[in-house]
PDB file of C-alpha atoms in Angstrom:
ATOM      1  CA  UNK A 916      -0.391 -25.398   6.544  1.00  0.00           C
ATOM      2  CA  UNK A 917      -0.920 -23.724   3.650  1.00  0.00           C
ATOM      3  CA  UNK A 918      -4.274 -24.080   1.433  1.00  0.00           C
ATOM      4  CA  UNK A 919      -2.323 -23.534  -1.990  1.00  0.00           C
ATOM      5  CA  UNK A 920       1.307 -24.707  -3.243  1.00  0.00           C
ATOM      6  CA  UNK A 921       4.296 -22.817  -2.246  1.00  0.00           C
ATOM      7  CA  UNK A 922       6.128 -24.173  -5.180  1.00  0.00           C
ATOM      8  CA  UNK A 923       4.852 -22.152  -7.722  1.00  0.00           C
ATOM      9  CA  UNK A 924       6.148 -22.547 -11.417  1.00  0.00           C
ATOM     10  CA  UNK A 925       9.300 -21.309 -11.932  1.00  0.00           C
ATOM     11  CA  UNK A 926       8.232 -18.521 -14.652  1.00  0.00           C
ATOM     12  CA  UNK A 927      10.751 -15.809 -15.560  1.00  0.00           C
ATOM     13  CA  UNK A 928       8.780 -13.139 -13.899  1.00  0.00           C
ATOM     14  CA  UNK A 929       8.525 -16.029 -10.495  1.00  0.00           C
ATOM     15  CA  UNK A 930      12.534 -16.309 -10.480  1.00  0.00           C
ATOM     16  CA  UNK A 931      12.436 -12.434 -10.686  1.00  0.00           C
ATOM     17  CA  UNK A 932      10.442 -11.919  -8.185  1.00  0.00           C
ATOM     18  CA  UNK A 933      12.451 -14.460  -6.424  1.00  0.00           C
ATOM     19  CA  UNK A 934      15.162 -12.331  -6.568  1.00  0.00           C
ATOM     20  CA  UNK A 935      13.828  -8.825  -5.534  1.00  0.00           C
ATOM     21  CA  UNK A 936      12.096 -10.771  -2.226  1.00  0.00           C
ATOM     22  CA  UNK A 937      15.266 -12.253  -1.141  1.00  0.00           C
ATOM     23  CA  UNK A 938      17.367  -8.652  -1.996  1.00  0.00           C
ATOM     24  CA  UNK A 939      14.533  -7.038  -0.069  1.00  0.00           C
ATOM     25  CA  UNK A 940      13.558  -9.475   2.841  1.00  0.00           C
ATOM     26  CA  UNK A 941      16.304 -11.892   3.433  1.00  0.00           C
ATOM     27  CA  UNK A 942      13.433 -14.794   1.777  1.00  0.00           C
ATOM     28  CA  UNK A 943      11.097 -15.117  -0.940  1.00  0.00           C
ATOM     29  CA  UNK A 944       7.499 -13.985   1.088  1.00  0.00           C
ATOM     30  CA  UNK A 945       5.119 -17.199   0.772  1.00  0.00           C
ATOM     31  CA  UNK A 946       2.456 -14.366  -0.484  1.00  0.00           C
ATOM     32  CA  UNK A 947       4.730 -13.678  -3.846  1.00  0.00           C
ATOM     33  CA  UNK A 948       4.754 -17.530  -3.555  1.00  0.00           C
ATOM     34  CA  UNK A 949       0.999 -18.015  -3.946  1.00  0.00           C
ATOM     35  CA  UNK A 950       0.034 -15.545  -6.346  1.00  0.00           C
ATOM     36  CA  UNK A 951       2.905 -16.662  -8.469  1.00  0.00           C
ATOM     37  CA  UNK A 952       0.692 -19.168  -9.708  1.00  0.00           C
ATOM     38  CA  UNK A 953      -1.149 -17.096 -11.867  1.00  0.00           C
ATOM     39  CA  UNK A 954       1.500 -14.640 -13.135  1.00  0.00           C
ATOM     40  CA  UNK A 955      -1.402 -11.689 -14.091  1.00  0.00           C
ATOM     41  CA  UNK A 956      -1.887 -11.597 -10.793  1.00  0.00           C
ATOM     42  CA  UNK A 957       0.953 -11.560  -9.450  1.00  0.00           C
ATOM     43  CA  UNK A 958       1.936  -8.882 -11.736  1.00  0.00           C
ATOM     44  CA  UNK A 959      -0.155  -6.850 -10.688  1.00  0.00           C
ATOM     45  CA  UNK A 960      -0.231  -7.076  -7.235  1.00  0.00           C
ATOM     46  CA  UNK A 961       3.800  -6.175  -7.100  1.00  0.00           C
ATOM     47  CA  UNK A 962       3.113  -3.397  -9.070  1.00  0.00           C
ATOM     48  CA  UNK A 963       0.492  -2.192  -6.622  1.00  0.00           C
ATOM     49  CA  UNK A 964       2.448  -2.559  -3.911  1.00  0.00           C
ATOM     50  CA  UNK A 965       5.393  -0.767  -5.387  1.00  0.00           C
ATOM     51  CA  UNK A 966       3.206   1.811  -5.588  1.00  0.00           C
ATOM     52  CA  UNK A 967       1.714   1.458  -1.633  1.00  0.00           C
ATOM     53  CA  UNK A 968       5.091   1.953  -0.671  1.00  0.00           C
ATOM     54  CA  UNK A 969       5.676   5.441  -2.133  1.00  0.00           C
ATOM     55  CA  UNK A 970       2.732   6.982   0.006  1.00  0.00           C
ATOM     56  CA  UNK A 971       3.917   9.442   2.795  1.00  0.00           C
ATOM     57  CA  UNK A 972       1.520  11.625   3.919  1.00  0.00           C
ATOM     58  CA  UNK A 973       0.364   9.801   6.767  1.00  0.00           C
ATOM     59  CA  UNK A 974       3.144   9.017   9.803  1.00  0.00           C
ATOM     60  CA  UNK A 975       4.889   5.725   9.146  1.00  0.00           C
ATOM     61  CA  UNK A 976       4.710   4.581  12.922  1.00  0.00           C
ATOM     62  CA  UNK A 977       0.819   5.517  12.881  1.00  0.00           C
ATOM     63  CA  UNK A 978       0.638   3.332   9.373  1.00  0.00           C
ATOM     64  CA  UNK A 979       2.160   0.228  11.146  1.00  0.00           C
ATOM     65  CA  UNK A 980       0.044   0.206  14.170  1.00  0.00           C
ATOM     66  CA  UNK A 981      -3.550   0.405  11.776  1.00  0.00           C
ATOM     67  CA  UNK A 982      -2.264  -1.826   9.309  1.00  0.00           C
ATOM     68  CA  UNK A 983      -1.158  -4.518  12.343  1.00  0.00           C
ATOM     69  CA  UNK A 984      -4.532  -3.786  14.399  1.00  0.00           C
ATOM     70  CA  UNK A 985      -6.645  -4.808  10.976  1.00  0.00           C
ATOM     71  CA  UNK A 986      -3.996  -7.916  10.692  1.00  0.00           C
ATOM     72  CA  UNK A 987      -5.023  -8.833  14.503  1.00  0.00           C
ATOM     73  CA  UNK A 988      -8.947  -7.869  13.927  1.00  0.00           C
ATOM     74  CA  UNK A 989      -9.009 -10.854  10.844  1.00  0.00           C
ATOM     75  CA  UNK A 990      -6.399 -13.142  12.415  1.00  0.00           C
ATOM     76  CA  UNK A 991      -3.637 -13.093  10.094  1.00  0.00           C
ATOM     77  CA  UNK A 992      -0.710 -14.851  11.460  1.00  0.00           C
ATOM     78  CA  UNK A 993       1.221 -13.800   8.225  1.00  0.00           C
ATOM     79  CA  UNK A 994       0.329 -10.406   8.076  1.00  0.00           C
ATOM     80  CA  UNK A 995       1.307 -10.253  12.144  1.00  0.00           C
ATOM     81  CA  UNK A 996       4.595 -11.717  11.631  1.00  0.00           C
ATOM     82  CA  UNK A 997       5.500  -9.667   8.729  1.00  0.00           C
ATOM     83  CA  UNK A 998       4.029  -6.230  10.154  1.00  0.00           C
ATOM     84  CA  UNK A 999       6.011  -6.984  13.896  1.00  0.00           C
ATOM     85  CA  UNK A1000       9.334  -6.761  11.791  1.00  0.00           C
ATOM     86  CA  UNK A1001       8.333  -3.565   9.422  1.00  0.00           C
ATOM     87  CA  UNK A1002       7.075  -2.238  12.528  1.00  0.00           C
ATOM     88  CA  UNK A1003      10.530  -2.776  14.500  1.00  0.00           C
ATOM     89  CA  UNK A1004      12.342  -1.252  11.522  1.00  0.00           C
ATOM     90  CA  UNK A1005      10.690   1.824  12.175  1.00  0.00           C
ATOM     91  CA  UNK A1006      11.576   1.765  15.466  1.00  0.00           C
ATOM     92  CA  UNK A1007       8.097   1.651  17.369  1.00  0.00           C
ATOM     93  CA  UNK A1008       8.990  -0.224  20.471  1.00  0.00           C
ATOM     94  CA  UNK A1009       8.263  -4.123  20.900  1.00  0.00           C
ATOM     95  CA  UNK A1010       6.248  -3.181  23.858  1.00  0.00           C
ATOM     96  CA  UNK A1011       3.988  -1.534  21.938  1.00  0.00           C
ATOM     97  CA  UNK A1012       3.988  -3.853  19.073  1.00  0.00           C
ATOM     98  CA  UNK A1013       2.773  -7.052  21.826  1.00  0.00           C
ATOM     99  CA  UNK A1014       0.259  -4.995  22.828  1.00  0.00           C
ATOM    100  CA  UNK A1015      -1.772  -4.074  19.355  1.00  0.00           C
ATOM    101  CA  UNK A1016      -4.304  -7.107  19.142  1.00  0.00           C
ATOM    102  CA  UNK A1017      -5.309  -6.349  22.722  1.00  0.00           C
ATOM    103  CA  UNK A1018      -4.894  -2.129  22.388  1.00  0.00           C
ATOM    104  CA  UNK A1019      -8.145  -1.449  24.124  1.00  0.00           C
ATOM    105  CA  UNK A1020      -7.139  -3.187  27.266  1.00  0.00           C
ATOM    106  CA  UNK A1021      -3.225  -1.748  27.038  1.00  0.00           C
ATOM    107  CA  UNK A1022      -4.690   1.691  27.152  1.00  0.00           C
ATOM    108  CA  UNK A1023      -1.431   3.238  28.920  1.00  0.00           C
ATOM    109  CA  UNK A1024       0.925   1.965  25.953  1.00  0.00           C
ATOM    110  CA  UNK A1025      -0.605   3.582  23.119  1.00  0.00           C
ATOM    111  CA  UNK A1026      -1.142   7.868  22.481  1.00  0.00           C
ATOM    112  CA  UNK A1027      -4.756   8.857  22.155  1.00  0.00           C
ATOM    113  CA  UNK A1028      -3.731   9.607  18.546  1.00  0.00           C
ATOM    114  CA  UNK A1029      -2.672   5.835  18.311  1.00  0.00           C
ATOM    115  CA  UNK A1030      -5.719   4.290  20.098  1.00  0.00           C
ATOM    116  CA  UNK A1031      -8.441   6.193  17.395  1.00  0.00           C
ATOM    117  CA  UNK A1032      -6.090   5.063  14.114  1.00  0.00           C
ATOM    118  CA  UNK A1033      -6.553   1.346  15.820  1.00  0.00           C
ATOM    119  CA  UNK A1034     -10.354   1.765  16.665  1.00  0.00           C
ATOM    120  CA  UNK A1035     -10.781   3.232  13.141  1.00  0.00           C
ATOM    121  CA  UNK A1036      -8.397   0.350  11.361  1.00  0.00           C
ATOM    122  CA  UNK A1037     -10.743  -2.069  13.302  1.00  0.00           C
ATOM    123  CA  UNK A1038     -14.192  -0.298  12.210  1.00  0.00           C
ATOM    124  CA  UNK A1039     -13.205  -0.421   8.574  1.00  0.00           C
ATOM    125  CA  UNK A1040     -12.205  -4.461   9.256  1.00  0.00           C
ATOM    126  CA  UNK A1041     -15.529  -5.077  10.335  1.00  0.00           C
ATOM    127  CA  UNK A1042     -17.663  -7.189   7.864  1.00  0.00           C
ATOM    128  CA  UNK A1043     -19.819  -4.254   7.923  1.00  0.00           C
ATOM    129  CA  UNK A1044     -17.767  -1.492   8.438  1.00  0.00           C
ATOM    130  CA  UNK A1045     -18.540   0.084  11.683  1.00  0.00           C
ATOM    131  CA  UNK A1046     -16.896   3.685  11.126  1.00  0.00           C
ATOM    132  CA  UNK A1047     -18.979   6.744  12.506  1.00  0.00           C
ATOM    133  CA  UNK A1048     -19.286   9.987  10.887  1.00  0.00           C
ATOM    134  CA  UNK A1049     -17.417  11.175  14.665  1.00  0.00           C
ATOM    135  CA  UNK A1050     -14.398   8.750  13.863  1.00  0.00           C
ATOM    136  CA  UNK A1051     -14.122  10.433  10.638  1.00  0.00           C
ATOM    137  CA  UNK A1052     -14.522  14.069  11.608  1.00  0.00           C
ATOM    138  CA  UNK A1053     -11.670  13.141  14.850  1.00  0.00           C
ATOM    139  CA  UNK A1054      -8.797  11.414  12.848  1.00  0.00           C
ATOM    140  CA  UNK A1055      -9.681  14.314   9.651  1.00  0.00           C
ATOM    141  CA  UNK A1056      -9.152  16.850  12.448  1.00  0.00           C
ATOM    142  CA  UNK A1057      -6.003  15.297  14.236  1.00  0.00           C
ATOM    143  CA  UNK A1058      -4.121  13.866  10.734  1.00  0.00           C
ATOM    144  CA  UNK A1059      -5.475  15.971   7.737  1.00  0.00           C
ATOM    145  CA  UNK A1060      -7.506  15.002   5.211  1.00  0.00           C
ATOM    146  CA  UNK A1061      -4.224  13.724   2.886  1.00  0.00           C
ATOM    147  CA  UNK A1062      -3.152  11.290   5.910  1.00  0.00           C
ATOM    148  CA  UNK A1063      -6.705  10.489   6.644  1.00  0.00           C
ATOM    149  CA  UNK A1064      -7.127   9.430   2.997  1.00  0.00           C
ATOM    150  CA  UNK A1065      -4.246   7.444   3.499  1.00  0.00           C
ATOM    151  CA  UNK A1066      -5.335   5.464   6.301  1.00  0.00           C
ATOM    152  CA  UNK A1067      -8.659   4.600   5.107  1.00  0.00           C
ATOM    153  CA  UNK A1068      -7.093   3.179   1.937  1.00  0.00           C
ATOM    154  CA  UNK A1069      -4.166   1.549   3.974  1.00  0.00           C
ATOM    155  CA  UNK A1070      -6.770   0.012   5.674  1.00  0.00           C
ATOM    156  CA  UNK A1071      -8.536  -1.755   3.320  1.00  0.00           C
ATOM    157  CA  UNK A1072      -5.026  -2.359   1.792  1.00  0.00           C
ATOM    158  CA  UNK A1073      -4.519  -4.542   4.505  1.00  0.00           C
ATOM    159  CA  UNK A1074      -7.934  -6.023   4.785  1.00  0.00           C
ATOM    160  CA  UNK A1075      -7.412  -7.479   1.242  1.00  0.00           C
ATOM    161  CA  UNK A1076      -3.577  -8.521   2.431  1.00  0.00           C
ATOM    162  CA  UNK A1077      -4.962 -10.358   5.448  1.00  0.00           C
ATOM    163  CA  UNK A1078      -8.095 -11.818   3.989  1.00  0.00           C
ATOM    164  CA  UNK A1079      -6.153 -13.171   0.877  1.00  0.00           C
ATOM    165  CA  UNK A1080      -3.100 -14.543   3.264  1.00  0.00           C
ATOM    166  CA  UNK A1081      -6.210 -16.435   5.514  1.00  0.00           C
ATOM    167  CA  UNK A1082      -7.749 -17.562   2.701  1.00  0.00           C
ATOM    168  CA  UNK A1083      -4.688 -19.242   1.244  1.00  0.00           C
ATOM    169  CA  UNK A1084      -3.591 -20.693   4.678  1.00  0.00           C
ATOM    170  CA  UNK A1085      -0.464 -18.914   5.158  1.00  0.00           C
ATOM    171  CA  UNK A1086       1.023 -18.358   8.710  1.00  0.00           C
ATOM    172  CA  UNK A1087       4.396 -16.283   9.880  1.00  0.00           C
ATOM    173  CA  UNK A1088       7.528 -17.012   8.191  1.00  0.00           C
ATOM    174  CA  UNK A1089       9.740 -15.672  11.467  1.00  0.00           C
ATOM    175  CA  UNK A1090       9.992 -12.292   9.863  1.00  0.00           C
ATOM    176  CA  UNK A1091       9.363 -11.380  14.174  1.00  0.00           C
ATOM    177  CA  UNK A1092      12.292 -13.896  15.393  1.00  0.00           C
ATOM    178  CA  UNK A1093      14.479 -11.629  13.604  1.00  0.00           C
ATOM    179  CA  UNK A1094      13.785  -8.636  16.075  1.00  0.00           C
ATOM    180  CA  UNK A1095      14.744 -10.274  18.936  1.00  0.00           C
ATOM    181  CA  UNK A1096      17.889  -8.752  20.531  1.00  0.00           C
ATOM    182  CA  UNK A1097      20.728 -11.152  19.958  1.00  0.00           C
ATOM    183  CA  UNK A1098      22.199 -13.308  22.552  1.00  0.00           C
ATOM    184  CA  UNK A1099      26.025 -12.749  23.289  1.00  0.00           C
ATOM    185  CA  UNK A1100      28.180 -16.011  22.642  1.00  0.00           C
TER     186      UNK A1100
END
C-alpha cells in the first residue's frame, strides 16, 4: 500500500498531467500521482523526464535491460511493472525480460554486451557504487563514450526513480498484464 495519498489535489497543472498520462499510458502513473502533491516538484520532474526521453545515443533495447536490472537490484515493484511493458514495446522478448533480476544465473539469454550493461547498472545501484575502472574502460570500448555517458546517467536516472517509488510505497499498476498475448474468445 502506498506510504503517501494517491489523491493528490486536483491543481490545474494535476488535471493536466492527468491528461497527458492517460493520452500516453492508458492511466494516470501513481508516480505523477505522488509528486502531484507538491506541484514544484512535480513540475519539474515531468520536465526532466521529457527531456530523458529525447536521449538516443545509447541502444533503446540495451537502455531497458540497465534501467530494469537497477529496478530489480533496489526492489521496485513499480519501476518492474512499468519497465516490463516499455521493454515489450520495444520488442525485447518476454523471455528475456523474466530473466533480468536473476541475469547472472540466465547467462544463455542475455549477449555478453547485455550481461556487462546489467553488471554495470547493478555496480552503480550499489549503496557504494561498486564500478571498476575495467567496467568502464569495457562498456567505453564496446558502446562509445556518448552511449556510455548515457548509461551511467540512465542509471542513476533510475536509481532516483526506484528509490523515490520504494520510498513512497508504490507497487505495479499492471502496466505487465497488458503484454500478455490475448486469449481468443
Amino acid at each position: 500500500m502506498a506510504r503517501i495519498s494517491l489523491t493528490p489535489p486536483r491543481t490545474v497543472f494535476y488535471r493536466l498531467t492527468e491528461w497527458y498520462s492517460r493520452r500516453t499510458y492508458g492511466e494516470v502513473l501513481d508516480p505523477a500521482k505522488a509528486y502531484a502533491h507538491n506541484t514544484r516538484v512535480l513540475l519539474g520532474i515531468a520536465g526532466f523526464e521529457r527531456k530523458v526521453a529525447t536521449w538516443n545515443k545509447l541502444d533503446p533495447a540495451l537502455k531497458e535491460l540497465a534501467v530494469m536490472a537497477c529496478s530489480a537490484r533496489i526492489g521496485c515493484s513499480w519501476c518492474m511493472d512499468f519497465g516490463y511493458w516499455e521493454a515489450h514495446k520495444l520488442g525485447i522478448p518476454a523471455e528475456k525480460l523474466r530473466a533480468v533480476p536473476a541475469w547472472r544465473e540466465q547467462r544463455e539469454v542475455f549477449t555478453e554486451l547485455e550481461r556487462a550493461v546489467m553488471e554495470y547498472a547493478e555496480a552503480m545501484t550499489e549503496t557504494e557504487p561498486a564500478v571498476t575502472d575495467e567496467m568502464a574502460a569495457r562498456l567505453t570500448k564496446l558502446l562509445g563514450e556518448p552511449a556510455f555517458v548515457e548509461l551511467t546517467v540512465m542509471v542513476a536516472v533510475e536509481n532516483f526513480r526506484s528509490r523515490v517509488n520504494s520510498a513512497f510505497g508504490l507497487v505495479g499498476q499492471g502496466f505487465s498484464d497488458r503484454c500478455a498475448i490475448p486469449s481468443e474468445a
